[in-house]
Amino acid sequence: MGIFRKRLIRYPLLFLSFLAIVAAFFLIFSSFWIGGLVYLLLATVGLFYAWRIERTTYLETEKHIESISFRMKKVGEEALLEMPIGIVLINDKYEIEWANPFMLQALDVESLIGEDMFSLSEGLYSLIKPEEKREITITIRERKYRVFYKNKEKLLYFFDVTEQVEIETQYFADRTVLAVLFIDNYDELTQAMDDQARSVTNTMITSIVNEWGAHYGIFVKRISSDRFLAVLNESILAELEKKKFSILDVIRERTMQKNLSLTLSIGVGAGSPSLIELGELAQSSLDLVLGRGGDQVAIKQPNGKLRFYGGKTNPVEKRTRVRARVISHALRDLIQESDQVFVMGHKNPDMDAIGAAIGVRKMAQMNKVEGYIVVNFDEINGSVDRLMVEIEEKSDFYDRFISPDEALSKVTAKSLLVIVDTHKPSLVIDQRLFNKVDKVVVIDHHRRGEEFILNPTLVYMEPYASSTAELVTELLEYQPKNEKIAMLEATALLSGIIVDTKSFTLRTGARTFEAASYLRSHGADTILVQRLLKEDVDTYIERSKIVQTVKFVFPGIAVATGDDGRVYDSVLIAQTADILLTMKDVSAAFVIAHRNDGLIGISARSLGETNVQLVMEKLGGGGHLTNAATQIEANSIDEVKKYLIDAIAEVMEGSNEQ
């Protein structure tokens, strides 16, 4: 009889015995003592039988529990010693006190007792940090282990996940990647060719791209005269990144041998299982590359992260007057549909930002719409301050310069905001303004960076232009002619061009001189420009002191620094970099100094051999191939200098790899 059946019998017997005892006493005290004695006898027998059952049940239960305990203990010992899981017990000093046979076998050792826990793997350090996870994956003797740490018990569990990791790695390596290859200046170069020359050029380009695709195992298909579609996977993409996309150099060098200046831009979409999303990422990356001047690669992930390669050459001017006219007409329509136009440049505005802003305000006036220039009067200094004095004394539009707070109080649902000389939200004078306005236009001459103003209505970005003032001047030419450009307006625009081209010596194309000629014909005063751009003796001396600190960190690359704890004007930092670039044996110059906003700034200049834009982007900044900058939050100039040298070395290493 089972234990539970016996217990089911025991309870009725006890109940009946209890009733018999009650009845016996009732009969005895009711003069039926014979019947009472019988009932008492029966009750005694019932109780005895119930006691026997209870004792037997107790003994069987105890025996059953002992059997289960023994079996569980045996199974536990076998699991501890024989299961394919590594178990390591450590003490408070992180010394190993015991390890199971699986762990000893995995490490091919006889004993681990007394060994330091971190001798197994340095990756185990992260397990003991309170802020870190209690689970990591490490490599031991070419095997992958997922390690779980129980702090209270001081136990480490090692699960062999080598096969799982290999499957995951293979899965990610085989994921599809889409790329769009674009021949930057194909139309410009081939439009003047005859059919035979065009055919030879097409054959050469197709041959180069197909050879490249065959070498890496990439499917490549030419989908139009200037575009290719490439299908590859993540492992091939990783290999291309190791080679820094050498196809860019091959295209440039092979076409130069044929006296053609063809370059290639590539937009890559990766990291998504959706082919539609990959296609959108590839096209978005290509748009970004073309906005940065072409001859480079952008790889975009679904999370928005970007990686850039190439960009070693200065972009060739290829914008046309047709595009300028189309943009100008589109901007005219936007202005006419608005009740007010607000123009805003970047923080600490220079002559290019102010000149371009004045030009855009003039467009609003030409279209009979109220226009305002948003400035932070506390940030105005140097040549811009002298220009503001001239405007206040000799013009009727000084009252069109307003503070961000005034602009916020004036803005309406129909207002238009034009951002000039920057496309990064973090650099504009006041972000509240473009967050409040529905229609935003961006006009800029810098290469497009990862950070960009969200959902602009119209974008006119030309990295081939010398300055934003040059772009605005061209747009002015196609606006209504009912308002004549004033002398100070033309002078401000010309000042912006002169400052950004270093008096027409850098980034100067034929269109730059055409814009300058247009402004000169409308009364731009070159003498006033020189007066505005003059500097005082104290500034000259400060700049000379920074120049004295110059060191060559690499051949041809000079770095100068300001004094720690001393604040320098951002314009002075930039001017010092310009001066260094004029020195003998200097092909690239970097100046590091404290700024008045509490950050440490770097101004970078180059003659084109070193892409300072790539260097500054690695430090969170941006700009042009020959003119870039960044601002860093750091404790000292020496710390920033170390970051800078590491970034230069990384860019130089990438430039040398083929």
XYZ file of C-alpha atoms in Angstrom:
658
model
C 0.000 0.000 0.000
C 1.369 3.397 -0.976
C 2.199 6.129 1.473
C -0.657 8.345 0.409
C -3.245 5.529 0.381
C -2.192 4.620 3.935
C -2.687 8.187 5.032
C -6.143 8.229 3.466
C -7.040 5.109 5.593
C -5.514 6.591 8.739
C -7.841 9.583 8.906
C -11.186 7.575 8.821
C -9.817 5.146 11.467
C -8.922 8.001 13.740
C -12.364 9.498 13.227
C -14.155 6.211 13.948
C -11.955 5.553 16.982
C -12.789 8.972 18.327
C -16.536 8.313 17.879
C -16.152 4.904 19.622
C -14.444 6.486 22.643
C -17.162 9.147 22.941
C -19.882 6.484 22.659
C -18.127 4.233 25.207
C -17.935 6.948 27.816
C -21.526 7.925 27.069
C -22.710 4.340 27.645
C -20.613 3.843 30.780
C -22.000 6.960 32.369
C -25.520 5.991 31.213
C -25.502 2.640 33.148
C -24.817 0.640 29.921
C -21.357 -0.152 31.134
C -21.082 -3.456 29.228
C -21.760 -1.781 25.892
C -19.428 1.027 26.936
C -16.611 -1.406 27.600
C -17.155 -3.009 24.182
C -17.013 0.330 22.458
C -13.916 1.294 24.464
C -12.219 -1.949 23.424
C -13.065 -1.294 19.807
C -11.772 2.300 20.100
C -8.512 1.064 21.634
C -8.017 -1.447 18.784
C -8.778 1.295 16.206
C -6.281 3.685 17.804
C -3.610 1.014 17.919
C -4.173 0.154 14.264
C -4.065 3.863 13.296
C -0.813 4.239 15.259
C 0.693 1.246 13.389
C -0.277 2.732 10.054
C 1.116 6.155 11.047
C 4.440 4.671 12.173
C 4.774 2.586 9.042
C 3.936 5.610 6.908
C 6.498 7.743 8.754
C 9.256 5.174 8.286
C 8.455 4.705 4.595
C 8.344 8.489 4.054
C 11.699 8.964 5.759
C 13.181 6.179 3.648
C 11.702 7.718 0.489
C 13.149 11.153 1.338
C 16.554 9.663 2.038
C 16.438 7.881 -1.328
C 15.519 11.080 -3.187
C 18.173 13.093 -1.305
C 20.825 10.526 -2.150
C 19.853 10.475 -5.808
C 19.721 14.311 -6.011
C 23.105 14.581 -4.337
C 24.541 12.042 -6.743
C 23.014 13.796 -9.772
C 24.278 17.159 -8.487
C 27.793 15.811 -8.083
C 27.704 14.279 -11.554
C 26.358 17.533 -13.026
C 29.038 19.528 -11.252
C 31.826 17.241 -12.393
C 30.675 15.914 -15.765
C 28.362 18.467 -17.463
C 29.966 20.443 -20.359
C 29.899 23.707 -18.394
C 32.947 25.306 -16.819
C 32.532 26.202 -13.138
C 35.123 28.187 -11.211
C 34.929 29.163 -7.530
C 36.985 32.192 -6.444
C 37.706 33.973 -3.174
C 37.565 37.646 -2.226
C 41.065 38.175 -3.681
C 39.875 36.802 -7.048
C 42.046 33.713 -6.643
C 40.711 30.401 -7.921
C 39.778 28.006 -5.093
C 38.220 25.246 -7.196
C 37.438 24.431 -10.831
C 35.463 21.527 -12.238
C 37.019 18.955 -14.626
C 35.434 20.550 -17.727
C 37.293 23.791 -17.025
C 40.582 21.957 -16.451
C 40.107 20.007 -19.671
C 39.245 23.163 -21.639
C 42.437 24.830 -20.422
C 44.468 21.627 -20.668
C 45.837 21.972 -17.129
C 45.870 19.695 -14.101
C 44.925 22.317 -11.547
C 43.887 25.971 -11.302
C 43.827 26.279 -7.512
C 45.702 29.374 -6.353
C 45.806 30.909 -9.849
C 44.662 34.489 -10.453
C 41.199 34.581 -11.991
C 42.318 37.147 -14.585
C 45.034 34.814 -15.856
C 42.219 32.997 -17.671
C 41.379 36.140 -19.654
C 41.870 39.881 -19.186
C 38.272 40.313 -20.332
C 37.138 39.047 -16.934
C 38.101 42.421 -15.412
C 34.842 43.900 -16.689
C 32.828 41.382 -14.647
C 33.985 42.753 -11.316
C 33.097 46.379 -12.132
C 29.806 47.327 -10.451
C 28.564 49.321 -13.450
C 29.329 46.553 -15.961
C 27.156 43.604 -16.932
C 27.560 40.249 -15.185
C 27.799 38.479 -18.525
C 30.522 38.671 -21.186
C 31.934 36.629 -24.051
C 35.656 35.890 -24.034
C 38.136 33.803 -26.010
C 40.217 31.080 -24.337
C 42.498 28.858 -26.431
C 40.651 29.806 -29.631
C 37.275 28.870 -28.122
C 34.507 31.335 -27.324
C 32.935 31.242 -23.864
C 29.972 33.161 -22.504
C 30.798 33.830 -18.872
C 28.217 34.463 -16.119
C 29.363 35.812 -12.768
C 27.451 35.397 -9.485
C 28.995 37.945 -7.172
C 27.372 36.752 -3.950
C 28.520 33.149 -4.390
C 31.822 34.135 -6.110
C 31.048 31.683 -8.895
C 31.911 31.845 -12.597
C 30.056 29.765 -15.171
C 31.705 29.211 -18.585
C 29.452 28.125 -21.478
C 31.188 27.115 -24.696
C 29.435 29.128 -27.460
C 32.063 28.758 -30.175
C 29.689 27.220 -32.726
C 26.976 29.778 -31.949
C 29.412 32.679 -32.394
C 30.670 31.190 -35.653
C 27.112 30.937 -36.965
C 26.369 34.509 -35.900
C 29.596 35.736 -37.499
C 28.805 33.902 -40.711
C 25.286 35.337 -40.707
C 26.500 38.906 -40.344
C 29.297 38.344 -42.877
C 26.798 37.106 -45.473
C 24.296 39.940 -45.046
C 23.598 41.829 -48.260
C 25.097 45.248 -48.891
C 24.028 47.567 -51.728
C 26.197 50.291 -53.242
C 25.604 52.925 -55.901
C 28.695 54.058 -57.850
C 28.473 57.462 -59.517
C 30.942 58.954 -62.017
C 31.158 62.492 -60.655
C 31.866 64.571 -63.750
C 30.833 62.235 -66.545
C 28.367 64.554 -68.282
C 30.717 67.548 -68.232
C 33.592 65.574 -69.755
C 31.676 63.608 -72.363
C 29.313 66.258 -73.699
C 32.054 67.681 -75.931
C 33.330 64.263 -77.092
C 32.481 62.619 -80.377
C 30.824 59.191 -80.378
C 34.080 57.265 -80.720
C 35.835 59.063 -77.836
C 32.748 58.668 -75.654
C 32.597 54.955 -76.438
C 36.279 54.488 -75.567
C 35.773 56.355 -72.276
C 32.701 54.265 -71.387
C 34.541 51.033 -72.169
C 37.503 52.074 -70.016
C 35.336 53.001 -67.026
C 33.220 49.857 -67.297
C 36.354 47.728 -67.594
C 37.923 49.259 -64.456
C 34.763 48.840 -62.389
C 34.161 45.265 -63.618
C 37.778 44.285 -62.855
C 37.355 45.691 -59.369
C 34.078 43.809 -58.892
C 35.534 40.516 -60.166
C 38.570 40.851 -57.892
C 36.437 41.158 -54.746
C 33.524 38.953 -55.849
C 31.067 41.843 -56.256
C 28.162 41.813 -58.700
C 28.337 45.088 -60.654
C 25.813 46.312 -63.221
C 25.906 49.590 -65.121
C 22.405 51.038 -64.805
C 22.928 54.363 -66.616
C 25.657 56.341 -68.329
C 27.089 57.581 -65.035
C 25.871 55.011 -62.470
C 26.627 51.447 -61.424
C 24.774 49.222 -58.976
C 26.934 46.898 -56.850
C 25.711 43.962 -54.746
C 28.086 42.543 -52.130
C 28.079 41.301 -48.540
C 29.427 42.490 -45.199
C 32.641 40.436 -45.389
C 33.522 41.951 -48.776
C 32.684 45.406 -47.428
C 35.081 44.860 -44.511
C 37.820 43.934 -46.985
C 37.127 47.054 -49.056
C 37.328 49.187 -45.916
C 40.711 47.676 -45.061
C 41.919 48.785 -48.502
C 40.307 52.222 -48.015
C 38.302 51.673 -51.237
C 41.330 51.756 -53.527
C 38.956 51.845 -56.542
C 38.797 55.626 -56.024
C 42.544 55.961 -56.609
C 42.510 53.500 -59.506
C 39.777 55.419 -61.353
C 41.493 58.752 -60.766
C 44.957 57.572 -61.821
C 43.870 55.482 -64.829
C 41.723 58.279 -66.247
C 44.432 60.887 -65.646
C 46.710 58.837 -67.886
C 44.132 59.448 -70.633
C 44.005 63.199 -69.807
C 40.583 62.799 -68.208
C 39.746 64.100 -64.736
C 37.138 61.491 -63.831
C 36.452 60.647 -60.193
C 34.113 58.173 -58.516
C 31.644 58.599 -55.667
C 30.151 55.607 -53.855
C 27.137 55.470 -51.560
C 26.836 52.254 -49.514
C 23.840 50.947 -47.572
C 24.623 48.275 -44.982
C 23.376 46.709 -41.754
C 19.728 46.065 -42.661
C 17.919 42.861 -43.686
C 15.519 44.899 -45.827
C 16.583 45.397 -49.460
C 14.355 48.453 -49.744
C 16.032 50.078 -46.735
C 19.483 49.153 -48.093
C 18.647 50.902 -51.355
C 17.458 54.008 -49.521
C 20.597 54.037 -47.352
C 22.827 53.696 -50.428
C 21.119 56.581 -52.210
C 21.190 58.718 -49.072
C 24.919 58.000 -48.679
C 25.556 58.954 -52.305
C 23.677 62.241 -51.869
C 25.840 62.958 -48.847
C 29.043 62.159 -50.766
C 28.059 64.423 -53.651
C 27.278 67.163 -51.147
C 30.813 66.784 -49.811
C 32.418 67.224 -53.227
C 32.571 63.654 -54.525
C 35.609 61.386 -55.004
C 34.850 59.539 -51.773
C 32.753 56.816 -50.152
C 30.061 57.041 -47.479
C 28.765 53.936 -45.676
C 25.488 54.392 -43.849
C 23.861 52.136 -41.244
C 20.151 52.095 -40.265
C 21.061 53.778 -36.961
C 22.358 56.786 -38.929
C 26.051 56.143 -38.282
C 28.357 57.038 -41.164
C 31.870 56.099 -42.204
C 33.792 58.025 -44.859
C 36.708 57.045 -47.079
C 38.572 58.951 -49.755
C 38.130 62.676 -50.308
C 41.855 63.094 -50.961
C 41.487 65.516 -53.855
C 40.119 69.012 -54.023
C 36.746 68.986 -55.774
C 36.729 70.238 -59.339
C 34.324 73.087 -59.988
C 31.359 71.718 -61.861
C 28.331 73.707 -60.836
C 26.575 75.463 -63.670
C 24.749 78.748 -64.058
C 21.661 76.737 -64.927
C 21.617 75.282 -61.403
C 22.237 78.710 -59.867
C 19.304 80.137 -61.857
C 16.998 77.251 -60.864
C 17.906 77.623 -57.175
C 17.499 81.410 -57.370
C 14.013 81.089 -58.871
C 13.020 78.476 -56.281
C 14.256 80.762 -53.504
C 12.389 83.706 -55.040
C 9.140 81.706 -54.943
C 9.701 80.748 -51.306
C 10.401 84.368 -50.364
C 7.284 85.624 -52.166
C 5.153 83.020 -50.373
C 6.443 84.226 -46.971
C 5.480 87.210 -44.869
C 9.004 87.636 -43.413
C 12.481 86.309 -44.124
C 14.960 85.673 -41.316
C 18.624 85.037 -42.156
C 20.958 83.381 -39.668
C 24.607 82.321 -39.904
C 26.865 80.461 -37.506
C 28.064 81.422 -34.048
C 30.904 83.960 -33.906
C 30.097 85.074 -37.475
C 32.888 85.930 -39.905
C 32.741 88.192 -42.945
C 31.491 85.386 -45.174
C 28.521 84.614 -42.895
C 27.603 88.290 -42.416
C 28.131 89.156 -46.098
C 25.989 86.217 -47.239
C 23.276 87.141 -44.707
C 23.226 90.725 -45.997
C 22.906 89.391 -49.557
C 19.944 87.143 -48.673
C 18.220 90.012 -46.881
C 18.676 92.000 -50.088
C 16.882 89.237 -52.007
C 13.921 89.589 -49.635
C 13.911 93.341 -50.256
C 14.021 92.774 -54.037
C 10.900 90.615 -53.670
C 9.212 93.236 -51.457
C 9.250 91.045 -48.337
C 10.496 92.127 -44.915
C 13.928 90.665 -44.192
C 15.900 90.444 -40.922
C 19.423 89.283 -40.085
C 19.660 87.374 -36.792
C 22.899 88.046 -34.895
C 24.180 87.714 -31.363
C 25.643 91.177 -30.789
C 27.876 89.853 -27.980
C 29.691 87.578 -30.461
C 30.509 90.293 -33.009
C 34.141 91.413 -33.073
C 37.068 92.294 -35.326
C 36.331 93.064 -38.968
C 32.641 92.199 -38.548
C 32.369 94.813 -35.783
C 33.957 97.431 -38.063
C 31.501 96.505 -40.824
C 28.578 96.925 -38.405
C 29.844 100.413 -37.502
C 29.945 101.324 -41.212
C 26.428 99.953 -41.723
C 25.090 101.869 -38.717
C 26.612 105.143 -39.912
C 26.141 104.925 -43.684
C 23.111 102.744 -44.434
C 19.409 102.478 -43.765
C 19.284 98.762 -42.959
C 21.112 98.612 -39.612
C 17.753 98.180 -37.876
C 17.350 94.921 -39.836
C 19.920 93.280 -37.554
C 17.997 91.755 -34.652
C 18.727 89.433 -31.726
C 17.463 85.817 -31.568
C 14.880 86.767 -28.943
C 13.508 89.544 -31.191
C 13.350 87.114 -34.094
C 11.404 84.596 -31.984
C 8.881 87.275 -31.068
C 8.411 88.250 -34.751
C 8.305 84.823 -36.407
C 4.971 83.525 -37.731
C 3.692 80.372 -39.414
C 4.399 81.907 -42.831
C 7.977 83.022 -42.073
C 11.006 81.730 -43.979
C 14.364 81.046 -42.336
C 17.562 80.996 -44.418
C 20.682 79.435 -42.846
C 23.940 80.621 -44.429
C 27.579 79.438 -44.192
C 26.736 76.363 -42.112
C 24.496 73.311 -42.268
C 25.051 72.003 -38.745
C 22.327 72.676 -36.152
C 24.905 72.809 -33.360
C 26.680 75.765 -35.028
C 23.753 78.092 -35.763
C 23.290 81.166 -33.604
C 20.027 79.950 -32.069
C 18.446 76.520 -32.649
C 15.105 77.640 -31.253
C 14.441 79.598 -34.434
C 14.636 76.786 -36.975
C 12.721 74.542 -34.579
C 9.877 77.079 -34.695
C 9.854 77.733 -38.468
C 8.312 75.330 -40.995
C 10.266 76.517 -44.068
C 14.064 76.421 -43.844
C 16.584 77.051 -46.636
C 20.266 76.104 -46.330
C 22.948 77.878 -48.398
C 26.486 76.718 -47.688
C 29.849 76.072 -49.365
C 31.198 73.549 -46.855
C 31.319 69.836 -47.516
C 28.298 68.175 -46.044
C 28.901 66.506 -42.681
C 27.041 63.831 -40.746
C 25.167 66.447 -38.733
C 22.599 68.260 -40.859
C 19.554 70.470 -40.380
C 16.452 68.277 -40.368
C 14.055 68.419 -43.335
C 15.080 71.689 -45.039
C 12.730 72.973 -47.761
C 15.591 73.926 -50.098
C 19.310 73.122 -49.975
C 21.992 74.870 -52.025
C 25.324 73.374 -51.030
C 28.263 73.763 -53.386
C 31.636 72.674 -51.938
C 33.249 73.838 -55.185
C 32.466 77.468 -54.347
C 35.022 79.661 -52.592
C 32.519 81.056 -50.116
C 28.849 81.354 -49.290
C 29.085 85.015 -50.310
C 29.992 83.851 -53.834
C 26.928 81.580 -53.971
C 24.620 84.337 -52.717
C 26.092 86.791 -55.248
C 25.210 84.416 -58.093
C 21.681 84.003 -56.728
C 21.292 87.783 -56.565
C 21.908 88.039 -60.312
C 18.621 86.212 -61.043
C 16.411 88.134 -58.617
C 14.056 90.976 -59.657
C 16.005 94.095 -60.606
C 13.654 96.614 -58.989
C 16.118 97.222 -56.119
C 19.709 98.263 -56.737
C 22.434 96.653 -54.620
C 23.861 99.254 -52.254
C 27.597 99.913 -51.978
C 27.851 98.518 -48.436
C 25.883 95.399 -49.391
C 28.194 94.722 -52.335
C 31.250 95.487 -50.183
C 30.113 93.069 -47.454
C 29.698 90.274 -50.010
C 33.090 91.011 -51.590
C 34.693 91.013 -48.120
C 33.305 87.540 -47.495
C 34.821 86.266 -50.750
C 38.201 87.888 -50.067
C 38.408 86.527 -46.523
C 37.545 82.940 -47.483
C 39.872 82.903 -50.507
C 42.730 84.660 -48.683
C 42.633 87.458 -51.270
C 41.909 85.084 -54.192
C 44.807 82.712 -53.484
C 42.930 79.620 -52.192
C 39.808 77.786 -53.474
C 39.415 80.340 -56.233
C 37.717 79.383 -59.502
C 36.594 81.270 -62.571
C 33.157 81.776 -61.011
C 34.802 83.448 -58.006
C 36.253 86.186 -60.190
C 32.944 86.542 -62.034
C 31.122 87.070 -58.731
C 33.754 89.584 -57.602
C 33.444 91.402 -60.930
C 29.652 91.578 -60.547
C 29.989 93.052 -57.051
C 32.645 95.512 -58.174
C 30.355 96.714 -60.955
C 27.667 97.343 -58.321
C 29.848 99.603 -56.248
C 31.861 97.297 -53.956
C 34.621 99.418 -52.407
C 37.950 97.542 -52.358
C 39.586 100.254 -50.242
C 36.848 99.857 -47.624
C 37.363 96.097 -47.756
C 41.037 96.544 -46.890
C 40.137 98.914 -44.068
C 37.593 96.474 -42.661
C 40.085 93.611 -42.762
C 42.912 95.478 -41.054
C 44.174 94.170 -37.746
C 45.660 95.948 -34.760
C 49.226 95.599 -33.489
C 48.231 93.651 -30.366
C 46.550 90.982 -32.490
C 49.639 90.730 -34.683
C 51.864 90.263 -31.630
C 49.549 87.602 -30.139
C 49.592 85.709 -33.405
C 53.385 85.914 -33.585
C 53.673 84.403 -30.094
C 51.586 81.405 -31.180
C 53.705 81.002 -34.326
C 56.808 80.779 -32.114
C 55.476 77.522 -30.605
C 55.301 75.703 -33.947
C 56.484 72.080 -34.096
C 56.595 69.685 -37.037
C 54.757 66.563 -35.860
C 55.101 64.925 -39.300
C 57.040 66.029 -42.390
C 55.338 69.150 -43.728
C 52.694 69.207 -40.957
C 53.066 72.019 -38.429
C 51.232 72.351 -35.106
C 51.257 75.543 -33.018
C 49.599 76.063 -29.639
C 48.390 78.902 -27.481
C 49.040 79.190 -23.755
C 47.045 76.990 -21.401
C 44.602 79.066 -19.378
C 44.589 81.951 -21.860
C 41.555 82.599 -24.075
C 42.065 83.485 -27.751
C 39.670 84.872 -30.305
C 38.563 82.216 -32.812
C 39.402 84.534 -35.723
C 42.961 84.950 -34.424
C 43.355 81.154 -34.216
C 42.245 80.823 -37.844
C 44.501 83.666 -38.997
C 47.495 82.040 -37.310
C 46.852 78.818 -39.213
C 46.707 80.832 -42.450
C 50.040 82.485 -41.648
C 51.710 79.145 -40.896
C 50.604 77.844 -44.283
C 52.633 80.567 -46.007
C 55.841 79.332 -44.354
C 58.445 77.285 -46.180
C 58.136 73.476 -45.938
C 54.620 73.712 -44.440
C 51.957 71.837 -46.382
C 49.408 71.663 -43.539
C 49.040 73.767 -40.403
C 47.073 73.228 -37.176
C 46.646 75.781 -34.391
C 45.288 74.758 -30.962
C 44.090 77.303 -28.392
C 41.445 77.990 -25.759
C 38.281 79.719 -26.991
C 36.010 82.128 -25.178
C 33.209 79.524 -25.060
C 35.235 77.294 -22.719
C 36.233 74.804 -25.420
C 39.614 74.218 -27.009
C 39.568 75.023 -30.720
C 41.652 73.692 -33.594
C 41.966 75.592 -36.879
C 43.354 73.540 -39.751
C 44.704 74.692 -43.110
C 46.230 72.756 -45.981
C 47.579 73.257 -49.484
C 45.722 70.123 -50.586
C 48.218 67.342 -49.918
C 46.668 66.594 -46.519
C 42.883 66.453 -46.212
C 42.364 68.486 -43.048
C 38.610 67.967 -43.298
C 39.045 64.244 -42.604
C 41.348 65.023 -39.677
C 38.858 67.451 -38.143
C 35.925 65.087 -38.693
C 37.685 62.456 -36.614
C 37.708 65.032 -33.792
C 34.054 66.003 -34.226
C 34.518 68.946 -36.599
C 34.506 69.443 -40.357
C 35.049 71.880 -43.197
C 36.915 71.665 -46.504
C 39.839 69.602 -47.720
C 42.037 72.700 -47.274
C 40.165 74.578 -44.536
C 38.570 72.970 -41.481
C 38.127 73.331 -37.740
C 36.750 71.720 -34.602
C 36.090 72.458 -30.937
C 36.849 69.962 -28.175
C 35.982 69.846 -24.496
C 39.247 68.891 -22.781
C 41.393 69.707 -19.764
C 44.515 70.951 -21.515
C 46.025 71.851 -24.844
C 48.520 68.977 -24.540
C 45.607 66.538 -24.313
C 44.022 67.969 -27.476
C 47.398 67.964 -29.234
C 47.698 64.233 -28.565
C 44.222 63.641 -30.016
C 45.190 65.718 -33.055
C 48.443 63.839 -33.711
C 46.598 60.498 -33.472
C 43.950 61.725 -35.951
C 46.607 62.998 -38.397
C 48.442 59.674 -38.190
C 45.228 57.750 -38.864
C 44.364 59.866 -41.909
C 47.910 59.654 -43.247
C 47.901 55.880 -42.791
C 44.636 55.651 -44.721
C 46.001 57.870 -47.500
C 49.064 55.664 -47.934
C 47.127 52.376 -48.137
C 46.161 51.228 -51.603
